[in-house]
Amino acid sequence: MFSDRKEAGEILAEKLEKLRLENPVVLAIPRGGVVVGYEVARKLKAPLDVIVPRKLGAPGNPELAIGAVAEDGTIILDSSLIDYLEVDEGYIKKEKERQVKEIKRRLNVYRGRFSRLEIERRDVVIVDDGIATGATIRAAIASVRKRKPASLTLAVPVAPPSTIEKLREEVDRIVCVSTPEPFFAIGQFYTDFRQTTDEEVIRLLEKNRREVAKT
């Protein structure tokens, strides 16, 4: 059990520091993942940026994910669920466009006048405050792979063992503090799991930029 995301980030950062990554970059998934990612970036003395995958909701049931998409349009689909629900290509295309538009809106809010960080040939660490099914983070991983990092590490405080095993082949390494069972929701492993605000995300990104500029 973690007291809050800050503590989870500090513990995760201790584990990541032992990897001695060269020229690392931290990409955090908003909103809660940025609180964790900031602590990781601070420990690694690394720049921090955001990556925003979004799930593709099923027709009539937006909470049910039939896939996920990243900012560059990289898409991961659950083919078996799509076939079962008989979702047509037209719906998927429209839902993808809608979610990419929302991703770009959010990135504009978070980054402001700053461009995304260049990650080619750098050791990239994708951070979130936890993973449940891994559906959306797979789109983030696939998108980052296209940008040709030197290595790709997935780092989270908590996730179920089955999800970790599914994701192992998609990254170079996974660092996860706790893999408890049974696993019902990420929030059950935090004492304080209050929602992170956009303002907090922006503040931490700006704070990281100032800290990196001093090094």
mmCIF file of C-alpha atoms in Angstrom:
data_model
loop_
_atom_site.group_PDB
_atom_site.id
_atom_site.type_symbol
_atom_site.label_atom_id
_atom_site.label_comp_id
_atom_site.label_asym_id
_atom_site.label_seq_id
_atom_site.Cartn_x
_atom_site.Cartn_y
_atom_site.Cartn_z
ATOM 1 C CA MET A 1 0.000 0.000 0.000
ATOM 2 C CA PHE A 2 1.322 3.426 -0.989
ATOM 3 C CA SER A 3 0.371 6.533 0.971
ATOM 4 C CA ASP A 4 0.037 8.553 -2.245
ATOM 5 C CA ARG A 5 1.444 8.903 -5.771
ATOM 6 C CA LYS A 6 4.429 10.920 -4.563
ATOM 7 C CA GLU A 7 5.577 8.130 -2.257
ATOM 8 C CA ALA A 8 4.952 5.556 -4.987
ATOM 9 C CA GLY A 9 7.109 7.607 -7.348
ATOM 10 C CA GLU A 10 9.936 7.853 -4.828
ATOM 11 C CA ILE A 11 9.969 4.080 -4.292
ATOM 12 C CA LEU A 12 9.796 3.411 -8.027
ATOM 13 C CA ALA A 13 12.599 5.906 -8.651
ATOM 14 C CA GLU A 14 14.896 4.058 -6.238
ATOM 15 C CA LYS A 15 14.466 0.886 -8.282
ATOM 16 C CA LEU A 16 15.011 2.660 -11.594
ATOM 17 C CA GLU A 17 18.151 4.414 -10.384
ATOM 18 C CA LYS A 18 19.834 1.013 -10.040
ATOM 19 C CA LEU A 19 19.506 0.465 -13.805
ATOM 20 C CA ARG A 20 21.980 3.305 -14.440
ATOM 21 C CA LEU A 21 20.237 4.345 -17.642
ATOM 22 C CA GLU A 22 22.245 6.577 -19.949
ATOM 23 C CA ASN A 23 20.651 9.815 -21.106
ATOM 24 C CA PRO A 24 17.148 8.880 -19.848
ATOM 25 C CA VAL A 25 13.849 10.563 -20.712
ATOM 26 C CA VAL A 26 10.675 10.036 -18.679
ATOM 27 C CA LEU A 27 7.291 9.965 -20.431
ATOM 28 C CA ALA A 28 4.402 10.034 -17.969
ATOM 29 C CA ILE A 29 0.735 9.305 -18.605
ATOM 30 C CA PRO A 30 -1.519 12.092 -17.274
ATOM 31 C CA ARG A 31 -2.856 12.843 -14.973
ATOM 32 C CA GLY A 32 -1.815 10.679 -12.020
ATOM 33 C CA GLY A 33 1.171 9.208 -13.807
ATOM 34 C CA VAL A 34 2.798 12.634 -13.966
ATOM 35 C CA VAL A 35 3.018 12.828 -10.163
ATOM 36 C CA VAL A 36 4.806 9.464 -10.147
ATOM 37 C CA GLY A 37 6.845 10.366 -13.225
ATOM 38 C CA TYR A 38 8.045 13.634 -11.738
ATOM 39 C CA GLU A 39 9.642 11.800 -8.802
ATOM 40 C CA VAL A 40 11.285 9.345 -11.212
ATOM 41 C CA ALA A 41 12.603 12.151 -13.424
ATOM 42 C CA ARG A 42 13.928 14.052 -10.402
ATOM 43 C CA LYS A 43 15.847 11.009 -9.172
ATOM 44 C CA LEU A 44 17.241 10.189 -12.619
ATOM 45 C CA LYS A 45 17.958 13.872 -13.367
ATOM 46 C CA ALA A 46 15.964 13.359 -16.553
ATOM 47 C CA PRO A 47 13.612 15.547 -18.581
ATOM 48 C CA LEU A 48 9.905 14.814 -18.184
ATOM 49 C CA ASP A 49 7.234 14.850 -20.877
ATOM 50 C CA VAL A 50 3.725 13.461 -21.220
ATOM 51 C CA ILE A 51 2.313 10.791 -23.486
ATOM 52 C CA VAL A 52 -1.463 10.580 -23.778
ATOM 53 C CA PRO A 53 -3.009 7.321 -24.984
ATOM 54 C CA ARG A 54 -6.811 7.168 -25.096
ATOM 55 C CA LYS A 55 -9.084 4.165 -25.166
ATOM 56 C CA LEU A 56 -11.508 3.645 -28.021
ATOM 57 C CA GLY A 57 -14.943 3.130 -26.531
ATOM 58 C CA ALA A 58 -17.417 0.564 -27.798
ATOM 59 C CA PRO A 59 -20.628 1.730 -29.499
ATOM 60 C CA GLY A 60 -23.158 2.636 -26.815
ATOM 61 C CA ASN A 61 -20.682 1.754 -24.059
ATOM 62 C CA PRO A 62 -17.766 4.227 -24.005
ATOM 63 C CA GLU A 63 -16.280 2.674 -20.851
ATOM 64 C CA LEU A 64 -15.708 -0.637 -22.661
ATOM 65 C CA ALA A 65 -12.416 -0.427 -24.562
ATOM 66 C CA ILE A 66 -12.278 -1.973 -28.022
ATOM 67 C CA GLY A 67 -8.770 -0.589 -28.437
ATOM 68 C CA ALA A 68 -6.605 2.455 -27.812
ATOM 69 C CA VAL A 69 -4.855 5.189 -29.771
ATOM 70 C CA ALA A 70 -1.837 7.474 -29.250
ATOM 71 C CA GLU A 71 -1.221 11.063 -30.377
ATOM 72 C CA ASP A 72 0.413 10.044 -33.675
ATOM 73 C CA GLY A 73 -2.540 7.832 -34.600
ATOM 74 C CA THR A 74 -0.893 4.568 -33.554
ATOM 75 C CA ILE A 75 -3.787 2.247 -32.819
ATOM 76 C CA ILE A 76 -4.122 -1.039 -30.942
ATOM 77 C CA LEU A 77 -7.362 -2.970 -31.433
ATOM 78 C CA ASP A 78 -9.036 -5.812 -29.547
ATOM 79 C CA SER A 79 -10.001 -7.798 -32.642
ATOM 80 C CA SER A 80 -11.906 -10.518 -30.808
ATOM 81 C CA LEU A 81 -14.075 -7.987 -28.956
ATOM 82 C CA ILE A 82 -14.634 -5.974 -32.136
ATOM 83 C CA ASP A 83 -15.782 -9.122 -33.953
ATOM 84 C CA TYR A 84 -18.017 -10.143 -31.045
ATOM 85 C CA LEU A 85 -19.671 -6.712 -30.923
ATOM 86 C CA GLU A 86 -19.764 -6.497 -34.734
ATOM 87 C CA VAL A 87 -18.166 -3.042 -34.728
ATOM 88 C CA ASP A 88 -17.714 -1.725 -38.263
ATOM 89 C CA GLU A 89 -14.628 0.033 -39.641
ATOM 90 C CA GLY A 90 -16.498 3.304 -40.064
ATOM 91 C CA TYR A 91 -17.200 3.511 -36.344
ATOM 92 C CA ILE A 92 -13.582 2.693 -35.454
ATOM 93 C CA LYS A 93 -12.277 5.385 -37.811
ATOM 94 C CA LYS A 94 -14.648 7.988 -36.383
ATOM 95 C CA GLU A 95 -13.868 7.047 -32.770
ATOM 96 C CA LYS A 96 -10.134 7.142 -33.488
ATOM 97 C CA GLU A 97 -10.399 10.634 -34.994
ATOM 98 C CA ARG A 98 -12.429 11.827 -32.010
ATOM 99 C CA GLN A 99 -9.918 10.523 -29.488
ATOM 100 C CA VAL A 100 -6.865 11.847 -31.379
ATOM 101 C CA LYS A 101 -8.504 15.277 -31.389
ATOM 102 C CA GLU A 102 -8.963 15.046 -27.619
ATOM 103 C CA ILE A 103 -5.353 13.880 -27.177
ATOM 104 C CA LYS A 104 -4.052 16.890 -29.089
ATOM 105 C CA ARG A 105 -6.250 19.225 -27.045
ATOM 106 C CA ARG A 106 -4.850 17.795 -23.818
ATOM 107 C CA LEU A 107 -1.262 17.947 -25.041
ATOM 108 C CA ASN A 108 -1.733 21.594 -25.923
ATOM 109 C CA VAL A 109 -2.956 22.248 -22.377
ATOM 110 C CA TYR A 110 -0.093 20.339 -20.753
ATOM 111 C CA ARG A 111 2.806 21.396 -22.977
ATOM 112 C CA GLY A 112 1.736 24.918 -23.826
ATOM 113 C CA ARG A 113 4.393 26.518 -26.021
ATOM 114 C CA PHE A 114 6.859 23.639 -25.533
ATOM 115 C CA SER A 115 7.405 20.925 -28.150
ATOM 116 C CA ARG A 116 7.498 17.238 -27.327
ATOM 117 C CA LEU A 117 10.869 15.907 -26.235
ATOM 118 C CA GLU A 118 13.085 14.157 -28.758
ATOM 119 C CA ILE A 119 13.653 10.573 -27.646
ATOM 120 C CA GLU A 120 15.515 8.950 -30.534
ATOM 121 C CA ARG A 121 18.500 6.930 -29.250
ATOM 122 C CA ARG A 122 17.640 7.768 -25.640
ATOM 123 C CA ASP A 123 16.655 5.450 -22.792
ATOM 124 C CA VAL A 124 12.927 6.064 -22.439
ATOM 125 C CA VAL A 125 10.948 5.282 -19.298
ATOM 126 C CA ILE A 126 7.144 5.225 -19.616
ATOM 127 C CA VAL A 127 5.546 5.849 -16.217
ATOM 128 C CA ASP A 128 1.998 5.588 -14.897
ATOM 129 C CA ASP A 129 0.527 5.360 -11.398
ATOM 130 C CA GLY A 130 -0.498 1.763 -12.075
ATOM 131 C CA ILE A 131 -1.784 -0.580 -14.761
ATOM 132 C CA ALA A 132 -4.968 -2.631 -14.676
ATOM 133 C CA THR A 133 -5.556 -4.357 -18.034
ATOM 134 C CA GLY A 134 -2.801 -2.620 -20.005
ATOM 135 C CA ALA A 135 -5.137 -1.832 -22.908
ATOM 136 C CA THR A 136 -4.311 1.869 -23.260
ATOM 137 C CA ILE A 137 -0.638 1.676 -22.343
ATOM 138 C CA ARG A 138 -0.018 -0.712 -25.248
ATOM 139 C CA ALA A 139 -0.831 2.133 -27.646
ATOM 140 C CA ALA A 140 1.668 4.358 -25.823
ATOM 141 C CA ILE A 141 4.358 1.670 -26.066
ATOM 142 C CA ALA A 142 3.756 1.108 -29.787
ATOM 143 C CA SER A 143 3.845 4.850 -30.456
ATOM 144 C CA VAL A 144 7.115 5.333 -28.567
ATOM 145 C CA ARG A 145 8.711 2.399 -30.398
ATOM 146 C CA LYS A 146 8.180 4.234 -33.693
ATOM 147 C CA ARG A 147 10.324 7.087 -32.373
ATOM 148 C CA LYS A 148 13.363 4.761 -32.148
ATOM 149 C CA PRO A 149 14.496 4.989 -28.516
ATOM 150 C CA ALA A 150 17.727 3.265 -27.495
ATOM 151 C CA SER A 151 15.717 1.294 -24.945
ATOM 152 C CA LEU A 152 12.194 1.278 -23.556
ATOM 153 C CA THR A 153 11.354 0.647 -19.911
ATOM 154 C CA LEU A 154 7.832 0.462 -18.517
ATOM 155 C CA ALA A 155 7.758 1.557 -14.873
ATOM 156 C CA VAL A 156 4.747 1.475 -12.545
ATOM 157 C CA PRO A 157 4.203 1.146 -8.797
ATOM 158 C CA VAL A 158 1.534 -1.541 -9.085
ATOM 159 C CA ALA A 159 -0.041 -3.918 -11.611
ATOM 160 C CA PRO A 160 -1.525 -7.428 -11.643
ATOM 161 C CA PRO A 161 0.920 -10.245 -12.500
ATOM 162 C CA SER A 162 -1.078 -11.299 -15.573
ATOM 163 C CA THR A 163 -0.853 -7.826 -17.109
ATOM 164 C CA ILE A 164 2.882 -7.599 -16.461
ATOM 165 C CA GLU A 165 3.419 -10.915 -18.232
ATOM 166 C CA LYS A 166 1.383 -9.779 -21.260
ATOM 167 C CA LEU A 167 3.442 -6.600 -21.603
ATOM 168 C CA ARG A 168 6.919 -8.097 -21.160
ATOM 169 C CA GLU A 169 7.408 -8.814 -24.854
ATOM 170 C CA GLU A 170 6.518 -5.249 -25.837
ATOM 171 C CA VAL A 171 9.254 -3.441 -23.881
ATOM 172 C CA ASP A 172 12.908 -4.023 -23.046
ATOM 173 C CA ARG A 173 12.213 -4.214 -19.335
ATOM 174 C CA ILE A 174 9.462 -3.702 -16.783
ATOM 175 C CA VAL A 175 10.006 -2.259 -13.328
ATOM 176 C CA CYS A 176 7.012 -2.786 -11.054
ATOM 177 C CA VAL A 177 7.158 -2.326 -7.285
ATOM 178 C CA SER A 178 4.185 -4.538 -6.433
ATOM 179 C CA THR A 179 2.204 -7.220 -8.307
ATOM 180 C CA PRO A 180 -0.578 -8.126 -5.854
ATOM 181 C CA GLU A 181 -3.433 -10.567 -6.229
ATOM 182 C CA PRO A 182 -6.368 -10.223 -6.170
ATOM 183 C CA PHE A 183 -6.300 -6.991 -8.166
ATOM 184 C CA PHE A 184 -9.547 -5.060 -8.609
ATOM 185 C CA ALA A 185 -8.484 -1.440 -9.176
ATOM 186 C CA ILE A 186 -5.335 0.678 -8.981
ATOM 187 C CA GLY A 187 -6.845 2.906 -6.303
ATOM 188 C CA GLN A 188 -7.131 0.059 -3.798
ATOM 189 C CA PHE A 189 -3.345 0.156 -3.348
ATOM 190 C CA TYR A 190 -3.178 3.850 -2.429
ATOM 191 C CA THR A 191 -4.322 5.458 0.818
ATOM 192 C CA ASP A 192 -4.734 8.775 -1.012
ATOM 193 C CA PHE A 193 -5.800 8.332 -4.637
ATOM 194 C CA ARG A 194 -7.521 11.656 -5.168
ATOM 195 C CA GLN A 195 -7.714 12.868 -8.757
ATOM 196 C CA THR A 196 -4.736 14.838 -10.044
ATOM 197 C CA THR A 197 -5.670 18.155 -11.669
ATOM 198 C CA ASP A 198 -4.482 19.578 -14.982
ATOM 199 C CA GLU A 199 -2.943 22.437 -13.017
ATOM 200 C CA GLU A 200 -0.833 19.985 -11.019
ATOM 201 C CA VAL A 201 0.353 18.290 -14.217
ATOM 202 C CA ILE A 202 1.387 21.635 -15.715
ATOM 203 C CA ARG A 203 3.124 22.697 -12.485
ATOM 204 C CA LEU A 204 5.206 19.515 -12.308
ATOM 205 C CA LEU A 205 6.206 19.702 -15.978
ATOM 206 C CA GLU A 206 7.322 23.311 -15.513
ATOM 207 C CA LYS A 207 9.173 22.435 -12.300
ATOM 208 C CA ASN A 208 11.025 19.647 -14.098
ATOM 209 C CA ARG A 209 12.058 21.997 -16.920
ATOM 210 C CA ARG A 210 13.571 24.408 -14.399
ATOM 211 C CA GLU A 211 15.418 21.611 -12.608
ATOM 212 C CA VAL A 212 16.799 20.106 -15.823
ATOM 213 C CA ALA A 213 17.953 23.537 -16.993
ATOM 214 C CA LYS A 214 20.109 23.844 -13.858
ATOM 215 C CA THR A 215 21.964 20.557 -14.436
#
